[in-house]
PDB file of N, CA, C and O in Angstrom:
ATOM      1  N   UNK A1090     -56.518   0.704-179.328  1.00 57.00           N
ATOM      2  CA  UNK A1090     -56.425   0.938-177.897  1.00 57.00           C
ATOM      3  C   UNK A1090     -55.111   1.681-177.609  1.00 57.00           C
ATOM      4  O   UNK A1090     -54.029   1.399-178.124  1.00 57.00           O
ATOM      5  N   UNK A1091     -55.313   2.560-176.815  1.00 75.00           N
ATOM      6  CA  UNK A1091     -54.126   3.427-175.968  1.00 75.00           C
ATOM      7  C   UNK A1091     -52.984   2.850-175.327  1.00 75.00           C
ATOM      8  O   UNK A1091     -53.238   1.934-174.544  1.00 75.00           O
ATOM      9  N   UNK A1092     -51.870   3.149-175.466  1.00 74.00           N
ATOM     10  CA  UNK A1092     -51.352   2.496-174.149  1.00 74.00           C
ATOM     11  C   UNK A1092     -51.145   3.388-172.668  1.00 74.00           C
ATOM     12  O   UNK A1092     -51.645   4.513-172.648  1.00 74.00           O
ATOM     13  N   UNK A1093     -50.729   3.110-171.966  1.00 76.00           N
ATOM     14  CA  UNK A1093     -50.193   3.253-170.888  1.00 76.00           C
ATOM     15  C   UNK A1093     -49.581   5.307-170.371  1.00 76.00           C
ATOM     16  O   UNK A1093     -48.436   5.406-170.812  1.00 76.00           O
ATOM     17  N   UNK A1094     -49.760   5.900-170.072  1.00 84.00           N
ATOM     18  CA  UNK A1094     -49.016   6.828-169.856  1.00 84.00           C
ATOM     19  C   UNK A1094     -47.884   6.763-169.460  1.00 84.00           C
ATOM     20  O   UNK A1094     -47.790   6.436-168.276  1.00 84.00           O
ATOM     21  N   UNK A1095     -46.368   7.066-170.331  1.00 86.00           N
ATOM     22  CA  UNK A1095     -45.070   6.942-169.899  1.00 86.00           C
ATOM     23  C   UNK A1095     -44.323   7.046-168.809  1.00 86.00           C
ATOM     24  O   UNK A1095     -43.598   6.186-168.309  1.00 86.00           O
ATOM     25  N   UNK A1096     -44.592   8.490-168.346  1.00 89.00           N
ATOM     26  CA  UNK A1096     -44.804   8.920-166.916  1.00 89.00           C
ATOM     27  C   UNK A1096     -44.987   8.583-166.073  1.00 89.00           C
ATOM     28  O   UNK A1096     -44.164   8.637-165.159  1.00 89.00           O
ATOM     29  N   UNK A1097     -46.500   7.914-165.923  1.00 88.00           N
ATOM     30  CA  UNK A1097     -47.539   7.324-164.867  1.00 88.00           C
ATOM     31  C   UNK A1097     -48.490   8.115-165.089  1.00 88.00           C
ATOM     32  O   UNK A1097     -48.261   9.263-165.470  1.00 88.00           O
ATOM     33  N   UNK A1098     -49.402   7.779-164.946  1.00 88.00           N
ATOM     34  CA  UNK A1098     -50.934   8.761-164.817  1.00 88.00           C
ATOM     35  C   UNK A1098     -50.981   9.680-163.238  1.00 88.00           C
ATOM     36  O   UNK A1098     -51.634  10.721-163.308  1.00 88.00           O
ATOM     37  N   UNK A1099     -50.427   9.405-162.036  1.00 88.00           N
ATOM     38  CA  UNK A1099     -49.841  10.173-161.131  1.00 88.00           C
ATOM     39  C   UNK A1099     -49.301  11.316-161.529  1.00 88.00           C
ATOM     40  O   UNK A1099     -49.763  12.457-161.501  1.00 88.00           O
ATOM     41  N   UNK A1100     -48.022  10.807-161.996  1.00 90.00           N
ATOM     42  CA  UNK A1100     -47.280  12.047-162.528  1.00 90.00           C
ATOM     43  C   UNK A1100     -47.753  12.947-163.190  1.00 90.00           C
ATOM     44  O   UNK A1100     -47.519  14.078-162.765  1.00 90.00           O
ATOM     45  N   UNK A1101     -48.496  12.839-164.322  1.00 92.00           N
ATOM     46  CA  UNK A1101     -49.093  13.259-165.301  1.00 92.00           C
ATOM     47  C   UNK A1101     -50.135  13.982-164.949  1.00 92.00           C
ATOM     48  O   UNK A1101     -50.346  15.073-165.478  1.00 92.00           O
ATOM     49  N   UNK A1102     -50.883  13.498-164.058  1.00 91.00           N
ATOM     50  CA  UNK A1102     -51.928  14.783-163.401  1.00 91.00           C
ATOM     51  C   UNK A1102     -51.545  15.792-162.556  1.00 91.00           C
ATOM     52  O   UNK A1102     -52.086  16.898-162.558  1.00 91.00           O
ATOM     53  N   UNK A1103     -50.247  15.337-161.517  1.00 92.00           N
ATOM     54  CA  UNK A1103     -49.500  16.139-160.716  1.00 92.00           C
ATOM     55  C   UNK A1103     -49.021  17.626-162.246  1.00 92.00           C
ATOM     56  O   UNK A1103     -49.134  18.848-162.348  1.00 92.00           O
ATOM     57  N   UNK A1104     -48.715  16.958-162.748  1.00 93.00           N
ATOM     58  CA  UNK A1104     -47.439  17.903-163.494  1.00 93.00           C
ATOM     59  C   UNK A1104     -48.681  18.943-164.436  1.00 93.00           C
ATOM     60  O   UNK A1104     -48.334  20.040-164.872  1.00 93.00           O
ATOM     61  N   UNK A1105     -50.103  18.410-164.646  1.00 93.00           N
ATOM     62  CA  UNK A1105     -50.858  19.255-165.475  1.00 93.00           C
ATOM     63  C   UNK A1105     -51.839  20.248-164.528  1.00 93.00           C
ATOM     64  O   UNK A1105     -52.137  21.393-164.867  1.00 93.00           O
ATOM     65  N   UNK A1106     -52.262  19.640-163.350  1.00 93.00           N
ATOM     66  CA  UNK A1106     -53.038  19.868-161.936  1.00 93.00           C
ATOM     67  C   UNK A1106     -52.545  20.778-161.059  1.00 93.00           C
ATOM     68  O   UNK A1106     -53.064  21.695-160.422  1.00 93.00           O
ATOM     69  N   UNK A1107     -51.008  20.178-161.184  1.00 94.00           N
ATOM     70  CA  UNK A1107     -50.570  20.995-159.896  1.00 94.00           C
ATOM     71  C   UNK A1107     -50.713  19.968-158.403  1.00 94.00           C
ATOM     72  O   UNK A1107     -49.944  19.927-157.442  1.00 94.00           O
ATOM     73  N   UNK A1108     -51.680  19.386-158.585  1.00 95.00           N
ATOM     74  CA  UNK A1108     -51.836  18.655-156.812  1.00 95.00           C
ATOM     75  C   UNK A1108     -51.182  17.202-157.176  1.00 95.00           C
ATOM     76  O   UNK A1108     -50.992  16.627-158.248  1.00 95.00           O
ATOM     77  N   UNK A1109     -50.899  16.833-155.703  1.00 92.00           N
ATOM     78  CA  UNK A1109     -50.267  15.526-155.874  1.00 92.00           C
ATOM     79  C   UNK A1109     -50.898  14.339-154.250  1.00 92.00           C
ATOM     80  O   UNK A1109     -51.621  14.543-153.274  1.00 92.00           O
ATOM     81  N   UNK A1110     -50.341  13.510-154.622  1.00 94.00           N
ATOM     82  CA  UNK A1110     -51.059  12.193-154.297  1.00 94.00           C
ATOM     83  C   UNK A1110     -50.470  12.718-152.543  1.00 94.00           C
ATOM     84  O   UNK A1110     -49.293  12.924-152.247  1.00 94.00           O
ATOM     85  N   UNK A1111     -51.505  12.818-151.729  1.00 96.00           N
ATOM     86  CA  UNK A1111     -50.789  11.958-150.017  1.00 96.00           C
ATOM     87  C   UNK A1111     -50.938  11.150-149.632  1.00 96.00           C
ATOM     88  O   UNK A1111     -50.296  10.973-148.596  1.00 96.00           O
ATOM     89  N   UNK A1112     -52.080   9.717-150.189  1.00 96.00           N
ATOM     90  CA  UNK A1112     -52.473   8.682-149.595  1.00 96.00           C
ATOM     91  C   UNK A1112     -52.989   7.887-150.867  1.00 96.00           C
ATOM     92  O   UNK A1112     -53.786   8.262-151.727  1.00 96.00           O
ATOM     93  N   UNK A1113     -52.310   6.681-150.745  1.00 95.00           N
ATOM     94  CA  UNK A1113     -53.237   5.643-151.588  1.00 95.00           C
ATOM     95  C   UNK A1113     -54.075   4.514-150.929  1.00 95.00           C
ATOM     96  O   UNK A1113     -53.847   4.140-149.778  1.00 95.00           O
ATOM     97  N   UNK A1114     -55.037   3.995-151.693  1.00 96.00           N
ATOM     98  CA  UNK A1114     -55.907   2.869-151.370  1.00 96.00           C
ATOM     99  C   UNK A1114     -56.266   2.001-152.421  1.00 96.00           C
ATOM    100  O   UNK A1114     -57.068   2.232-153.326  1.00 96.00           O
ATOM    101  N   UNK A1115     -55.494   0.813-152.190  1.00 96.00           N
ATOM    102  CA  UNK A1115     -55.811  -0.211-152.853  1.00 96.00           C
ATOM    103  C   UNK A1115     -56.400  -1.583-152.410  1.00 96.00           C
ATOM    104  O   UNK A1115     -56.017  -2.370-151.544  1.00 96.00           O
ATOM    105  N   UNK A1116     -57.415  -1.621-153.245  1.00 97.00           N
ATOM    106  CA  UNK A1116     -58.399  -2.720-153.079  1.00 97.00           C
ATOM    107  C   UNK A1116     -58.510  -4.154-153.711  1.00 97.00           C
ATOM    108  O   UNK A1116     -59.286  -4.179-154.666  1.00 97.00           O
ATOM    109  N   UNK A1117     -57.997  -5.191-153.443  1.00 97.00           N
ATOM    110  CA  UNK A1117     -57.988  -5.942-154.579  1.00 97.00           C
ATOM    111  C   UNK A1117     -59.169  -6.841-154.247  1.00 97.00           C
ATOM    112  O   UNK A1117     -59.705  -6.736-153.144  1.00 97.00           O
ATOM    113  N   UNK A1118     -59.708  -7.938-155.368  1.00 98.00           N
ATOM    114  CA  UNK A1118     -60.231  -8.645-155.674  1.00 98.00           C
ATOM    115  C   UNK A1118     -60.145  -9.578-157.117  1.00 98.00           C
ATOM    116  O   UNK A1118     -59.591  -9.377-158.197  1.00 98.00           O
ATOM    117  N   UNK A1119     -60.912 -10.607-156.617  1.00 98.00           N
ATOM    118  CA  UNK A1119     -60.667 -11.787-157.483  1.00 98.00           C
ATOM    119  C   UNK A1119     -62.252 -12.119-158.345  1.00 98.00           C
ATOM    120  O   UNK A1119     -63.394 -11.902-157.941  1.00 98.00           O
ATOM    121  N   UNK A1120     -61.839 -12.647-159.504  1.00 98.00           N
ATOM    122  CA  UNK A1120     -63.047 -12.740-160.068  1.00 98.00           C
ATOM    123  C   UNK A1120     -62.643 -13.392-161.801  1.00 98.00           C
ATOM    124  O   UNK A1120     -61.567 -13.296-162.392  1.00 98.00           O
ATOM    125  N   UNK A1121     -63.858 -14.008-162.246  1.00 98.00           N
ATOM    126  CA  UNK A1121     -63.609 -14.575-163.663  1.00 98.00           C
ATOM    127  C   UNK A1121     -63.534 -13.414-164.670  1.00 98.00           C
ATOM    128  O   UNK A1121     -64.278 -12.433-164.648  1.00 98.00           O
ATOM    129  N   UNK A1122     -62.322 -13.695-165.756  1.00 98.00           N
ATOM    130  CA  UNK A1122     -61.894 -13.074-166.618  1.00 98.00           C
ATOM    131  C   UNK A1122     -63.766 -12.746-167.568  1.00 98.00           C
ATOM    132  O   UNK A1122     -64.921 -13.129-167.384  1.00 98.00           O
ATOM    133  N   UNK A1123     -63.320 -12.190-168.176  1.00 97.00           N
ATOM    134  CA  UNK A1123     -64.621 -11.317-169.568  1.00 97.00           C
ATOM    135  C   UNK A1123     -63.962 -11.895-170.253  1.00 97.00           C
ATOM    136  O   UNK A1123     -62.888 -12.434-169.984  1.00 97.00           O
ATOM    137  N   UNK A1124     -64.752 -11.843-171.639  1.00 97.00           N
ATOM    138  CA  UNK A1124     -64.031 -12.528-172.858  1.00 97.00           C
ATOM    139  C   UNK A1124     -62.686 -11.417-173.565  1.00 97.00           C
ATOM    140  O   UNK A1124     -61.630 -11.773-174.088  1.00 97.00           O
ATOM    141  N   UNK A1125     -63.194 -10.050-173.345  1.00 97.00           N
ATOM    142  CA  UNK A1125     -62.211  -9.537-174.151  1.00 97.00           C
ATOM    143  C   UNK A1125     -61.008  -9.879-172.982  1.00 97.00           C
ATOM    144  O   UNK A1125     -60.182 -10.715-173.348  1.00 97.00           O
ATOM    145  N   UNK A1126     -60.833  -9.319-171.628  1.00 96.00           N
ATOM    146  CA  UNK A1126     -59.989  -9.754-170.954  1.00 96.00           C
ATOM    147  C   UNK A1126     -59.153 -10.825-171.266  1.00 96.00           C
ATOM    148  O   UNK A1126     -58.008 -10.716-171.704  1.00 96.00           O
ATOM    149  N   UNK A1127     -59.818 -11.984-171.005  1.00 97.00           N
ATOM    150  CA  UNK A1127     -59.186 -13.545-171.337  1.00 97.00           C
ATOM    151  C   UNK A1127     -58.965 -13.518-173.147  1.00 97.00           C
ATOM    152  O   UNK A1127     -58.507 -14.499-173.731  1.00 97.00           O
ATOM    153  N   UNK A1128     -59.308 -12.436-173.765  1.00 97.00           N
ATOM    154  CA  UNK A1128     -58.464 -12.829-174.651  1.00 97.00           C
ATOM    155  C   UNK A1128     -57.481 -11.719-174.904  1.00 97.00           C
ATOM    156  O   UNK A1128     -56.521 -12.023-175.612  1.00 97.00           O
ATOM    157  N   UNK A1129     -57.540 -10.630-174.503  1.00 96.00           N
ATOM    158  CA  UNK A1129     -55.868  -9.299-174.136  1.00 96.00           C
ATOM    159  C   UNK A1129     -55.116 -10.140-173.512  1.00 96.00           C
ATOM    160  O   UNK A1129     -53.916 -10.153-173.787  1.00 96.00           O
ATOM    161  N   UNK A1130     -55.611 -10.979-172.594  1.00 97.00           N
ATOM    162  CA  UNK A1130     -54.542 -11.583-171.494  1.00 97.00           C
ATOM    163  C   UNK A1130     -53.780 -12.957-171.950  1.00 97.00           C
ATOM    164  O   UNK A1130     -52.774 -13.473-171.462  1.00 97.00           O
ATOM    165  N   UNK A1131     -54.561 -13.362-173.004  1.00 96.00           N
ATOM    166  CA  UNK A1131     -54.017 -14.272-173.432  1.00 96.00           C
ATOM    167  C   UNK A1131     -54.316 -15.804-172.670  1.00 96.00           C
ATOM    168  O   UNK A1131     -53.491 -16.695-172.875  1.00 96.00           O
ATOM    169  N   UNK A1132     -55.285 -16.033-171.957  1.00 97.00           N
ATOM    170  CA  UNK A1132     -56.055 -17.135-171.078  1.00 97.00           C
ATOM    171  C   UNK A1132     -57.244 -17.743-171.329  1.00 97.00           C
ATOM    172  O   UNK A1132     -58.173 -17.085-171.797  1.00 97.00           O
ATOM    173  N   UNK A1133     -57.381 -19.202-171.026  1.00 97.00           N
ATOM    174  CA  UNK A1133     -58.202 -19.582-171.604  1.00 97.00           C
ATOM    175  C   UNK A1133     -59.923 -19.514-170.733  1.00 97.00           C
ATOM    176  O   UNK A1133     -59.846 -19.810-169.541  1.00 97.00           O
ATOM    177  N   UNK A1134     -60.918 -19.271-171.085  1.00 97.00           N
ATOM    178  CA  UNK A1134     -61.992 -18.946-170.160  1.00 97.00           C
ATOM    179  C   UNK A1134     -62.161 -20.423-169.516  1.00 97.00           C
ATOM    180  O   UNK A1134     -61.531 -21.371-169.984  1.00 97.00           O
ATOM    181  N   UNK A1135     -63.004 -20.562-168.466  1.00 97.00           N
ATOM    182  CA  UNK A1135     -62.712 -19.951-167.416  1.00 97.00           C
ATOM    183  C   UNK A1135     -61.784 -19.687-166.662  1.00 97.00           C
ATOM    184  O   UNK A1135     -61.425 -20.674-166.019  1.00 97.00           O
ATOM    185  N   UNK A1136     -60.960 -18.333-166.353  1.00 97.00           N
ATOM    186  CA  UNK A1136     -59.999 -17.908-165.562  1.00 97.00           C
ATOM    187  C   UNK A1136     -60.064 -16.904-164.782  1.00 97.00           C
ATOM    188  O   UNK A1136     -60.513 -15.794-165.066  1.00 97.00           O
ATOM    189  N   UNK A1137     -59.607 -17.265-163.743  1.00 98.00           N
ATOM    190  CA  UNK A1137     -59.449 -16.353-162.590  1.00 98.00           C
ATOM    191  C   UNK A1137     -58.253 -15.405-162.950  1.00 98.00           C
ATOM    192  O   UNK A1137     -57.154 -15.621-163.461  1.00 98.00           O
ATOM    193  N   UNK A1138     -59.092 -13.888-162.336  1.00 98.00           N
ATOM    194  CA  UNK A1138     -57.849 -12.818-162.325  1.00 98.00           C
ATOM    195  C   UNK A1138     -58.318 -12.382-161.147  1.00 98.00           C
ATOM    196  O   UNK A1138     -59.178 -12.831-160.391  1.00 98.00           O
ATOM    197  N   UNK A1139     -57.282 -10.976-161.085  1.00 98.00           N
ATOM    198  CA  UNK A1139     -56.834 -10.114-159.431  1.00 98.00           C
ATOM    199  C   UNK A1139     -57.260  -9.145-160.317  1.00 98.00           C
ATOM    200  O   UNK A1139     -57.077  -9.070-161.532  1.00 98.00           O
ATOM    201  N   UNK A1140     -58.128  -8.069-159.209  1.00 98.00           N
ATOM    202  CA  UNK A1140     -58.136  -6.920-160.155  1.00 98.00           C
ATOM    203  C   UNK A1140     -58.236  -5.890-158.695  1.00 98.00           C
ATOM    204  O   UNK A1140     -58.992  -5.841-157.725  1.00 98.00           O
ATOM    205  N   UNK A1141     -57.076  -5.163-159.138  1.00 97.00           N
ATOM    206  CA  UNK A1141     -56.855  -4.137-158.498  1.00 97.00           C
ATOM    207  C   UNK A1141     -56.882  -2.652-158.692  1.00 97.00           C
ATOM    208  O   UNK A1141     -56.234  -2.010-159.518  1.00 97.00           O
ATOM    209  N   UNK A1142     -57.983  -2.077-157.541  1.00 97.00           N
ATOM    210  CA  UNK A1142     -58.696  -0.865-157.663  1.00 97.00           C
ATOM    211  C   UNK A1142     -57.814   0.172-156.704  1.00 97.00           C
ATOM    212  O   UNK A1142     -57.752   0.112-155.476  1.00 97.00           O
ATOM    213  N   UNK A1143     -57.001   1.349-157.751  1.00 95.00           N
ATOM    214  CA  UNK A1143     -55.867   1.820-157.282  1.00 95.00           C
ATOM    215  C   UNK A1143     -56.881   3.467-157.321  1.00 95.00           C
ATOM    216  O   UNK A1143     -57.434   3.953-158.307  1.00 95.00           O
ATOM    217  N   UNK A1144     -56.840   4.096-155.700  1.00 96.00           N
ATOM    218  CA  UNK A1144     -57.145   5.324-155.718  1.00 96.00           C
ATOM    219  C   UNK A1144     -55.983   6.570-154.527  1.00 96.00           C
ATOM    220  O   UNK A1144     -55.563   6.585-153.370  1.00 96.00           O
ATOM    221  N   UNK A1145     -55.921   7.369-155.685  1.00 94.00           N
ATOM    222  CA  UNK A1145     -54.752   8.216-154.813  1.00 94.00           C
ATOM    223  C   UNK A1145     -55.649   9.360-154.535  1.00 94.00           C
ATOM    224  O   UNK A1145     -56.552   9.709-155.296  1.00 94.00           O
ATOM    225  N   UNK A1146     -55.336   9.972-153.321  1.00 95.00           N
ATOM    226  CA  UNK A1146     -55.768  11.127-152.601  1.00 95.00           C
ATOM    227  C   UNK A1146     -55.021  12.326-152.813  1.00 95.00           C
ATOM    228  O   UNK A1146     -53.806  12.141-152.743  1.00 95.00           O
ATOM    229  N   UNK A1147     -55.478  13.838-153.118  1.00 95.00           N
ATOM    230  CA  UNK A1147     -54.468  14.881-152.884  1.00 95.00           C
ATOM    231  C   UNK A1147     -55.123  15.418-151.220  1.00 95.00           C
ATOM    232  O   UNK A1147     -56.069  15.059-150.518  1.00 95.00           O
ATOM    233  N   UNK A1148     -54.240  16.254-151.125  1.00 94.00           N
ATOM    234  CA  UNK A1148     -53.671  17.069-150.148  1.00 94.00           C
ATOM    235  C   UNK A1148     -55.489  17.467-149.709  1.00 94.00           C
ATOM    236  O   UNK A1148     -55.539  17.951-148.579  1.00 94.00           O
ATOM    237  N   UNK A1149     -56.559  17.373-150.225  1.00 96.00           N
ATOM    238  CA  UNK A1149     -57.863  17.976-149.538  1.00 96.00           C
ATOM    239  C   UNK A1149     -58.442  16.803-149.735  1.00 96.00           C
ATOM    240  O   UNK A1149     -59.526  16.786-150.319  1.00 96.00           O
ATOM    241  N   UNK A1150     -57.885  15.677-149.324  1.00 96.00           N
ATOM    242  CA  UNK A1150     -58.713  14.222-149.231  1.00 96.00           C
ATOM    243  C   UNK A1150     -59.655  13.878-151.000  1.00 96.00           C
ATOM    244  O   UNK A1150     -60.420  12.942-151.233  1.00 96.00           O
ATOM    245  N   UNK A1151     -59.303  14.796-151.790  1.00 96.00           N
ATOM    246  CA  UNK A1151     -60.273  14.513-152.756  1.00 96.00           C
ATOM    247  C   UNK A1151     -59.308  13.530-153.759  1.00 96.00           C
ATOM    248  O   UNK A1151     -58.079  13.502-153.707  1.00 96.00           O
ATOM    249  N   UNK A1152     -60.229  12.667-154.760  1.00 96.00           N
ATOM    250  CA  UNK A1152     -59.607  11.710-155.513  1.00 96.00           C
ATOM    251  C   UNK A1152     -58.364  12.223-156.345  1.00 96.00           C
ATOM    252  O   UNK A1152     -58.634  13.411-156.518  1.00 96.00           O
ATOM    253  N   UNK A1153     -57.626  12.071-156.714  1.00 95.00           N
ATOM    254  CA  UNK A1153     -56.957  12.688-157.440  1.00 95.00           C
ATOM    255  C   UNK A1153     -56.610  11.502-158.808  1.00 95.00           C
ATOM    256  O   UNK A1153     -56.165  11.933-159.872  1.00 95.00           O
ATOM    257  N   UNK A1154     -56.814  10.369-158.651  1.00 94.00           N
ATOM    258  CA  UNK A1154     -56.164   9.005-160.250  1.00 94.00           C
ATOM    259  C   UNK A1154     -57.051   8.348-159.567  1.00 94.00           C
ATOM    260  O   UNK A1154     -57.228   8.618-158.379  1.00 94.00           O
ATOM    261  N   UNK A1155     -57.841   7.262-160.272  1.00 94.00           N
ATOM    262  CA  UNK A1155     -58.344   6.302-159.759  1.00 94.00           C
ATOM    263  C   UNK A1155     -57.994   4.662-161.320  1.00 94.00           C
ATOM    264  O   UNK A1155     -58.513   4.541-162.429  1.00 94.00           O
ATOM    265  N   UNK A1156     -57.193   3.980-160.773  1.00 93.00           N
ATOM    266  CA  UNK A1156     -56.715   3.439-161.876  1.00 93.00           C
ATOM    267  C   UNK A1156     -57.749   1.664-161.650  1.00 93.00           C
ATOM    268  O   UNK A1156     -58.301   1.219-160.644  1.00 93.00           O
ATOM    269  N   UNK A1157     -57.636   1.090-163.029  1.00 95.00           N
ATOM    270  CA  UNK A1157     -57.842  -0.504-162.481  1.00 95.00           C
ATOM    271  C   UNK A1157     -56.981  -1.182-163.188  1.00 95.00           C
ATOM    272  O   UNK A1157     -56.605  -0.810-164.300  1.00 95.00           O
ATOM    273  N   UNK A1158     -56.408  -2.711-162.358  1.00 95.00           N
ATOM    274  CA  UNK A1158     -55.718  -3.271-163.039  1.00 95.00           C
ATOM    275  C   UNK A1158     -55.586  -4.969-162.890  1.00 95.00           C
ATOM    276  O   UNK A1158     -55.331  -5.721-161.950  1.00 95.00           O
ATOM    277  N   UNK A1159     -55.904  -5.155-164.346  1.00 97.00           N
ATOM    278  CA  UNK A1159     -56.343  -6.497-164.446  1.00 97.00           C
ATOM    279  C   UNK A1159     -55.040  -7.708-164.724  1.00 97.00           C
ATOM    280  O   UNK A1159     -54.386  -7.864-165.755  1.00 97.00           O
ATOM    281  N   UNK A1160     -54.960  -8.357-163.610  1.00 97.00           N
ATOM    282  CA  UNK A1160     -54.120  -9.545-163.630  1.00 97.00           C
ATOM    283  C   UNK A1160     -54.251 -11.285-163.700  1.00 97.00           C
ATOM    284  O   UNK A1160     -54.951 -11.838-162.851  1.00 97.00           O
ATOM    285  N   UNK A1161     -53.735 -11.880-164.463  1.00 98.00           N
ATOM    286  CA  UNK A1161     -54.019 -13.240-164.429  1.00 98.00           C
ATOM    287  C   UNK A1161     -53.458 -13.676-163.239  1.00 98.00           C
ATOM    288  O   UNK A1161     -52.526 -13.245-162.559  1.00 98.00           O
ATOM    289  N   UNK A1162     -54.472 -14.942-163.083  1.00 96.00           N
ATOM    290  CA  UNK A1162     -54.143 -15.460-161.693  1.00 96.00           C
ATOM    291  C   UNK A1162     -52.749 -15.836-161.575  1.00 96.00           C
ATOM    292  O   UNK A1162     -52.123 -15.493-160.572  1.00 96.00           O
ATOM    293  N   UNK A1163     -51.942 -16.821-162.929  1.00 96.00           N
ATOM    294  CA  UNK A1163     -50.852 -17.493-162.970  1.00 96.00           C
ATOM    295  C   UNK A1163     -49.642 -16.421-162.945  1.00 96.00           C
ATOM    296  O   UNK A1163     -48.497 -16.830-163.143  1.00 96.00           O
ATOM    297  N   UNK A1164     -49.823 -15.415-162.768  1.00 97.00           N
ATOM    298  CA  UNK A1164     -48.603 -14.487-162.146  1.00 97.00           C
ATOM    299  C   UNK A1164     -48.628 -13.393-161.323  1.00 97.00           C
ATOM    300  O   UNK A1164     -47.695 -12.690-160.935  1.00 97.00           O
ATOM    301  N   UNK A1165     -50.056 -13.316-161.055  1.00 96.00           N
ATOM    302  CA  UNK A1165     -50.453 -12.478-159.208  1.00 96.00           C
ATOM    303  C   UNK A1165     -49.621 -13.132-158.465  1.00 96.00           C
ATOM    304  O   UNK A1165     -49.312 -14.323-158.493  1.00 96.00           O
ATOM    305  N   UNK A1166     -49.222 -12.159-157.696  1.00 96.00           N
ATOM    306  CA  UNK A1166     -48.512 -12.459-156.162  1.00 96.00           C
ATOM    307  C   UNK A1166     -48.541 -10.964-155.695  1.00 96.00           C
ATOM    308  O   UNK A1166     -48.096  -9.888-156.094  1.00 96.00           O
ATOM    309  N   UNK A1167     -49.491 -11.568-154.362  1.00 93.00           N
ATOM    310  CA  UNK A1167     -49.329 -10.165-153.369  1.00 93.00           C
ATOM    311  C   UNK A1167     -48.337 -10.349-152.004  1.00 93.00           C
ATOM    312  O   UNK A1167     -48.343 -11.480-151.518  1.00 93.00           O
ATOM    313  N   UNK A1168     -47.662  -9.538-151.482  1.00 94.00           N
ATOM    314  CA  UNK A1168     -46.845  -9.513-150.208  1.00 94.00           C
ATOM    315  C   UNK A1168     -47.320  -8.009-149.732  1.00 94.00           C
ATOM    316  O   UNK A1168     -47.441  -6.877-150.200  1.00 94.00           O
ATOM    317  N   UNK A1169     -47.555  -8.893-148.216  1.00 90.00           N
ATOM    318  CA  UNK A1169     -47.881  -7.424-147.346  1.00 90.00           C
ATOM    319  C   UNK A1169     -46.234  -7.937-146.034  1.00 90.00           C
ATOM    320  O   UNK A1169     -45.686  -8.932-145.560  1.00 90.00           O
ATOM    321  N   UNK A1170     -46.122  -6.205-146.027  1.00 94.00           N
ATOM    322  CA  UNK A1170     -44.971  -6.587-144.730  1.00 94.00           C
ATOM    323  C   UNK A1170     -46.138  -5.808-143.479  1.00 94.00           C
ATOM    324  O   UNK A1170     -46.746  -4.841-143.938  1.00 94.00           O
ATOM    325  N   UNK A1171     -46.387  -6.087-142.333  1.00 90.00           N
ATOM    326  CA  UNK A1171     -46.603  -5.744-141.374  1.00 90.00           C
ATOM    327  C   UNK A1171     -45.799  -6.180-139.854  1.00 90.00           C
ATOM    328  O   UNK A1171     -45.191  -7.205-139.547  1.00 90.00           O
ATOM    329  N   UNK A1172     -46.099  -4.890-139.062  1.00 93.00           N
ATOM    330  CA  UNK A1172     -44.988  -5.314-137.447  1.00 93.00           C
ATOM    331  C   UNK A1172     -46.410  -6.613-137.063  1.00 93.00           C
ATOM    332  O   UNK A1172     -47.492  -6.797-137.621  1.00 93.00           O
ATOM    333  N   UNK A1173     -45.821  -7.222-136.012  1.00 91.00           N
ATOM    334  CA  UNK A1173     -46.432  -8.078-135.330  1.00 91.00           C
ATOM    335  C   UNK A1173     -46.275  -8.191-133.807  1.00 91.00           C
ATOM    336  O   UNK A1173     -45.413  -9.030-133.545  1.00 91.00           O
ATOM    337  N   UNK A1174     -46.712  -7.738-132.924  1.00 83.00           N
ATOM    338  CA  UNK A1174     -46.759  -7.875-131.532  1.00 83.00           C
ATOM    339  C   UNK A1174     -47.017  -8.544-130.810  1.00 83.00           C
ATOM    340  O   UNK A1174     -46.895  -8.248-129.621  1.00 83.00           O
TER     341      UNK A1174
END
């Protein structure tokens, strides 16, 4: 298996493409680990993970990275800041 692009996979398409990201959208969700998962991750089945569906936009609304990323429950933590009125 591959690892990771050093860069970022952002970068990396910007810098080969030419176009770059104006908007992201991320989606998360929760759900039981797969076996290969729970065992890359090192968890015992049944376990809950976060899996987050990362898509960046260029400059003509079209996709430009669409990444996924699989987290165990025992060290997810999400924070949103929003104003409140």
């Amino acid at each position: 298996m591959r690892g990771p692009i050093s860069e970022g996979t952002t970068h990396y398409v910007r810098r080969q493409t030419g176009r770059f990201p104006v908007e992201g959208v991320d989606v998360t969700t929760v759900r039981l680990a797969a076996e290969e998962e729970a065992h890359l991750l090192e968890v015992e089945r049944p376990a809950a993970v976060a899996v987050m569906l990362h898509t960046a936009y260029d400059q003509e609304n079209r996709p430009l990275v669409c990444e996924e990323g699989v987290t165990p429950s025992h060290v997810f933590e999400q924070i949103d800041n929003y104003p409140m009125q």
